mmCIF file of C-alpha atoms in Angstrom:
data_model
loop_
_atom_site.group_PDB
_atom_site.id
_atom_site.type_symbol
_atom_site.label_atom_id
_atom_site.label_comp_id
_atom_site.label_asym_id
_atom_site.label_seq_id
_atom_site.Cartn_x
_atom_site.Cartn_y
_atom_site.Cartn_z
ATOM 1 C CA ALA A 1421 -27.080 -13.963 -38.474
ATOM 2 C CA SER A 1422 -23.832 -14.707 -36.735
ATOM 3 C CA ALA A 1423 -22.324 -18.133 -37.417
ATOM 4 C CA ALA A 1424 -20.480 -20.189 -34.844
ATOM 5 C CA LEU A 1425 -16.716 -20.483 -35.224
ATOM 6 C CA GLY A 1426 -15.555 -23.397 -37.383
ATOM 7 C CA ASP A 1427 -15.283 -24.852 -40.913
ATOM 8 C CA TYR A 1428 -18.430 -25.063 -43.031
ATOM 9 C CA SER A 1429 -19.034 -27.026 -46.257
ATOM 10 C CA PHE A 1430 -21.975 -26.231 -48.540
ATOM 11 C CA ARG A 1431 -24.490 -27.975 -50.841
ATOM 12 C CA VAL A 1432 -27.191 -26.380 -52.980
ATOM 13 C CA ARG A 1433 -30.266 -27.401 -55.027
ATOM 14 C CA PHE A 1434 -33.319 -25.773 -56.553
ATOM 15 C CA ARG A 1435 -37.079 -26.298 -56.138
ATOM 16 C CA ASP A 1436 -39.479 -25.118 -58.753
ATOM 17 C CA ALA A 1437 -43.022 -23.801 -58.342
ATOM 18 C CA HIS A 1438 -44.469 -27.176 -59.469
ATOM 19 C CA GLY A 1439 -42.812 -29.248 -56.716
ATOM 20 C CA GLY A 1440 -39.794 -30.392 -58.676
ATOM 21 C CA VAL A 1441 -36.593 -30.756 -56.649
ATOM 22 C CA GLY A 1442 -33.151 -30.899 -58.206
ATOM 23 C CA GLU A 1443 -30.140 -32.888 -57.088
ATOM 24 C CA TRP A 1444 -27.775 -31.620 -54.442
ATOM 25 C CA LEU A 1445 -24.588 -30.068 -55.755
ATOM 26 C CA TYR A 1446 -21.772 -30.164 -53.238
ATOM 27 C CA GLY A 1447 -19.245 -27.354 -53.079
ATOM 28 C CA ASN A 1448 -15.570 -28.198 -53.306
ATOM 29 C CA TRP A 1449 -14.675 -25.390 -50.938
ATOM 30 C CA THR A 1450 -14.839 -24.742 -47.240
ATOM 31 C CA VAL A 1451 -15.578 -21.453 -45.470
ATOM 32 C CA ASN A 1452 -13.815 -20.994 -42.165
ATOM 33 C CA VAL A 1453 -15.608 -18.639 -39.756
ATOM 34 C CA GLN A 1454 -12.995 -17.030 -37.531
ATOM 35 C CA ASN A 1455 -13.123 -14.989 -34.371
ATOM 36 C CA ASN A 1456 -12.721 -11.232 -34.737
ATOM 37 C CA LEU A 1457 -10.043 -10.297 -32.235
ATOM 38 C CA PRO A 1458 -10.955 -7.820 -29.500
ATOM 39 C CA GLU A 1459 -9.466 -4.326 -29.499
ATOM 40 C CA ALA A 1460 -7.824 -2.659 -26.482
ATOM 41 C CA PHE A 1461 -7.874 1.052 -25.650
ATOM 42 C CA ILE A 1462 -5.782 2.805 -22.988
ATOM 43 C CA ASP A 1463 -7.943 5.469 -21.360
ATOM 44 C CA ALA A 1464 -5.385 6.925 -18.932
ATOM 45 C CA VAL A 1465 -2.103 6.358 -17.133
ATOM 46 C CA ALA A 1466 -1.368 8.953 -14.465
ATOM 47 C CA PRO A 1467 0.726 10.677 -13.420
ATOM 48 C CA SER A 1468 2.639 10.964 -16.658
ATOM 49 C CA PRO A 1469 5.492 11.551 -16.228
ATOM 50 C CA GLY A 1470 5.935 10.442 -12.631
ATOM 51 C CA TYR A 1471 8.462 9.402 -9.998
ATOM 52 C CA ASP A 1472 9.499 5.927 -8.878
ATOM 53 C CA THR A 1473 8.110 6.576 -5.371
ATOM 54 C CA GLN A 1474 4.574 7.416 -6.591
ATOM 55 C CA PHE A 1475 1.444 5.359 -7.153
ATOM 56 C CA PHE A 1476 0.328 5.222 -10.800
ATOM 57 C CA SER A 1477 -3.285 4.779 -11.953
ATOM 58 C CA PHE A 1478 -3.994 2.661 -15.040
ATOM 59 C CA ALA A 1479 -7.348 2.573 -16.859
ATOM 60 C CA GLY A 1480 -8.357 0.925 -20.128
ATOM 61 C CA HIS A 1481 -11.197 -0.871 -21.851
ATOM 62 C CA GLY A 1482 -11.799 -3.225 -24.725
ATOM 63 C CA THR A 1483 -14.389 -3.918 -27.388
ATOM 64 C CA ASP A 1484 -15.298 -7.195 -29.055
ATOM 65 C CA TYR A 1485 -17.496 -7.580 -32.135
ATOM 66 C CA GLU A 1486 -18.938 -10.983 -31.216
ATOM 67 C CA GLY A 1487 -19.207 -10.872 -27.447
ATOM 68 C CA GLY A 1488 -17.645 -9.545 -24.300
ATOM 69 C CA ILE A 1489 -14.248 -9.049 -22.726
ATOM 70 C CA SER A 1490 -13.094 -11.753 -20.298
ATOM 71 C CA GLY A 1491 -9.534 -10.725 -19.436
ATOM 72 C CA TYR A 1492 -7.042 -7.857 -19.272
ATOM 73 C CA GLU A 1493 -3.267 -7.616 -19.223
ATOM 74 C CA TRP A 1494 -1.044 -4.588 -18.564
ATOM 75 C CA ARG A 1495 2.724 -4.902 -19.160
ATOM 76 C CA SER A 1496 5.799 -2.747 -18.898
ATOM 77 C CA ASP A 1497 8.851 -3.540 -20.980
ATOM 78 C CA LEU A 1498 10.937 -2.754 -17.857
ATOM 79 C CA ASP A 1499 8.849 -4.338 -15.064
ATOM 80 C CA GLY A 1500 6.846 -7.126 -16.743
ATOM 81 C CA VAL A 1501 3.174 -7.757 -15.927
ATOM 82 C CA LEU A 1502 1.720 -4.819 -13.977
ATOM 83 C CA GLY A 1503 -1.951 -5.778 -13.608
ATOM 84 C CA GLN A 1504 -4.811 -7.934 -14.861
ATOM 85 C CA SER A 1505 -7.885 -5.747 -14.555
ATOM 86 C CA ALA A 1506 -9.343 -2.859 -16.548
ATOM 87 C CA ALA A 1507 -8.311 -0.298 -13.916
ATOM 88 C CA PHE A 1508 -5.919 -0.459 -10.970
ATOM 89 C CA GLU A 1509 -3.217 1.414 -9.041
ATOM 90 C CA ARG A 1510 0.392 0.326 -8.734
ATOM 91 C CA ASP A 1511 3.566 1.639 -7.139
ATOM 92 C CA GLY A 1512 7.164 0.495 -7.356
ATOM 93 C CA LEU A 1513 7.704 1.182 -11.064
ATOM 94 C CA SER A 1514 11.365 1.258 -12.052
ATOM 95 C CA ALA A 1515 12.898 4.560 -13.069
ATOM 96 C CA GLY A 1516 13.295 4.828 -16.847
ATOM 97 C CA ASN A 1517 11.362 5.056 -20.094
ATOM 98 C CA HIS A 1518 8.605 2.424 -20.115
ATOM 99 C CA THR A 1519 6.559 1.149 -23.004
ATOM 100 C CA ILE A 1520 3.221 0.354 -21.364
ATOM 101 C CA SER A 1521 1.210 -2.297 -23.237
ATOM 102 C CA PHE A 1522 -2.435 -3.213 -22.663
ATOM 103 C CA ARG A 1523 -4.440 -6.007 -24.284
ATOM 104 C CA VAL A 1524 -7.831 -7.655 -23.767
ATOM 105 C CA ARG A 1525 -9.126 -11.232 -24.142
ATOM 106 C CA ASP A 1526 -12.551 -12.028 -25.567
ATOM 107 C CA THR A 1527 -15.046 -14.683 -24.483
ATOM 108 C CA ASN A 1528 -13.546 -17.054 -27.082
ATOM 109 C CA ALA A 1529 -10.224 -16.884 -25.120
ATOM 110 C CA ALA A 1530 -8.479 -14.945 -27.916
ATOM 111 C CA TRP A 1531 -6.135 -12.080 -27.054
ATOM 112 C CA GLY A 1532 -6.176 -8.959 -29.218
ATOM 113 C CA ALA A 1533 -3.234 -6.764 -30.178
ATOM 114 C CA TYR A 1534 -1.559 -4.533 -27.616
ATOM 115 C CA ALA A 1535 -2.361 -0.841 -27.319
ATOM 116 C CA THR A 1536 0.774 0.993 -26.156
ATOM 117 C CA LEU A 1537 1.961 4.275 -24.737
ATOM 118 C CA GLU A 1538 5.241 5.668 -23.445
ATOM 119 C CA LEU A 1539 5.636 6.501 -19.751
ATOM 120 C CA THR A 1540 8.663 8.206 -18.226
ATOM 121 C CA VAL A 1541 9.372 7.422 -14.575
ATOM 122 C CA PHE A 1542 12.015 9.604 -12.970
ATOM 123 C CA PRO A 1543 14.096 8.532 -9.987
ATOM 124 C CA ASN A 1544 12.991 10.442 -6.910
ATOM 125 C CA GLN A 1545 15.714 12.837 -5.829
ATOM 126 C CA PRO A 1546 15.681 13.318 -2.062
ATOM 127 C CA PRO A 1547 15.341 16.846 -0.697
ATOM 128 C CA LEU A 1548 18.594 18.676 -0.004
ATOM 129 C CA VAL A 1549 19.821 20.790 2.896
ATOM 130 C CA GLU A 1550 21.150 23.850 1.084
ATOM 131 C CA GLY A 1551 22.405 25.767 4.072
ATOM 132 C CA PHE A 1552 22.739 25.394 7.824
ATOM 133 C CA ASN A 1553 24.137 27.873 10.365
ATOM 134 C CA ALA A 1554 23.565 29.059 13.901
ATOM 135 C CA SER A 1555 22.993 32.591 15.211
ATOM 136 C CA ARG A 1556 26.026 32.111 17.476
ATOM 137 C CA LEU A 1557 28.452 29.328 18.263
ATOM 138 C CA GLU A 1558 28.548 29.736 22.053
ATOM 139 C CA ILE A 1559 25.564 30.091 24.349
ATOM 140 C CA PHE A 1560 24.976 29.839 28.069
ATOM 141 C CA ARG A 1561 22.369 27.625 29.670
ATOM 142 C CA GLY A 1562 18.961 29.325 29.389
ATOM 143 C CA GLN A 1563 19.897 31.334 26.276
ATOM 144 C CA ASN A 1564 18.175 30.797 22.929
ATOM 145 C CA LEU A 1565 19.960 29.610 19.847
ATOM 146 C CA THR A 1566 18.494 30.319 16.411
ATOM 147 C CA LEU A 1567 19.266 27.862 13.626
ATOM 148 C CA HIS A 1568 18.963 28.915 9.996
ATOM 149 C CA ILE A 1569 18.266 25.931 7.734
ATOM 150 C CA ARG A 1570 17.436 26.094 4.033
ATOM 151 C CA GLY A 1571 16.272 23.124 1.999
ATOM 152 C CA SER A 1572 14.533 22.268 -1.236
ATOM 153 C CA ASP A 1573 13.072 19.434 -3.231
ATOM 154 C CA SER A 1574 14.309 19.848 -6.801
ATOM 155 C CA HIS A 1575 11.646 17.660 -8.449
ATOM 156 C CA ASP A 1576 8.713 19.123 -6.498
ATOM 157 C CA PRO A 1577 9.398 22.674 -5.302
ATOM 158 C CA GLU A 1578 5.819 23.030 -3.989
ATOM 159 C CA THR A 1579 6.014 20.044 -1.630
ATOM 160 C CA ASP A 1580 6.018 20.395 2.150
ATOM 161 C CA LEU A 1581 9.306 19.280 3.683
ATOM 162 C CA THR A 1582 9.696 17.833 7.172
ATOM 163 C CA LEU A 1583 12.855 18.841 9.015
ATOM 164 C CA GLU A 1584 14.551 16.215 11.138
ATOM 165 C CA LEU A 1585 17.057 17.617 13.636
ATOM 166 C CA GLN A 1586 19.436 15.567 15.728
ATOM 167 C CA HIS A 1587 21.926 16.728 18.335
ATOM 168 C CA THR A 1588 24.327 14.969 20.615
ATOM 169 C CA LEU A 1589 26.922 15.485 23.238
ATOM 170 C CA PRO A 1590 30.295 13.818 22.774
ATOM 171 C CA ARG A 1591 30.138 10.043 23.396
ATOM 172 C CA HIS A 1592 26.307 9.922 23.340
ATOM 173 C CA ASN A 1593 23.649 8.634 20.931
ATOM 174 C CA TRP A 1594 21.805 10.827 18.441
ATOM 175 C CA PRO A 1595 18.212 11.501 19.604
ATOM 176 C CA ALA A 1596 15.957 12.849 16.862
ATOM 177 C CA TRP A 1597 13.150 15.387 16.643
ATOM 178 C CA GLU A 1598 10.871 16.100 13.702
ATOM 179 C CA PHE A 1599 9.486 19.569 12.975
#
């Protein structure tokens, strides 16, 4: 049987088969029943590694010998408290090497030890225009002009890039088009 939390004192006596009952003997010791702390487990943090412009998914669970789990806490040593549920998504993580810590609270309001993992968050490097030239420098109205533009995204070479092109005449604003 499971005992409630607290300090217990004891006394003992014997009864014999003929109905005789001895005197109580009181123990000079106390047994303190303590709460077993819950244990936290990190199931997944993704992506890992990632970029500071991405959303990250966090998932974990906890176990408790005596009862259930009543609270969760996720922390980053760089960004502080990240979330307070078993699973969630979060963006806006700082670039750098994070120690992610996760702990759970049991139904006796006791927090267990942290489970930890390392997460690297890279700063997002914007895509670069690597080259830009025109098929000719002078054209007449009604003629076509071909622009050659090369670009890349160094951290994600498979990503689709959107080209933004602006042009202007002297002393005018810069209208923009996206392709």
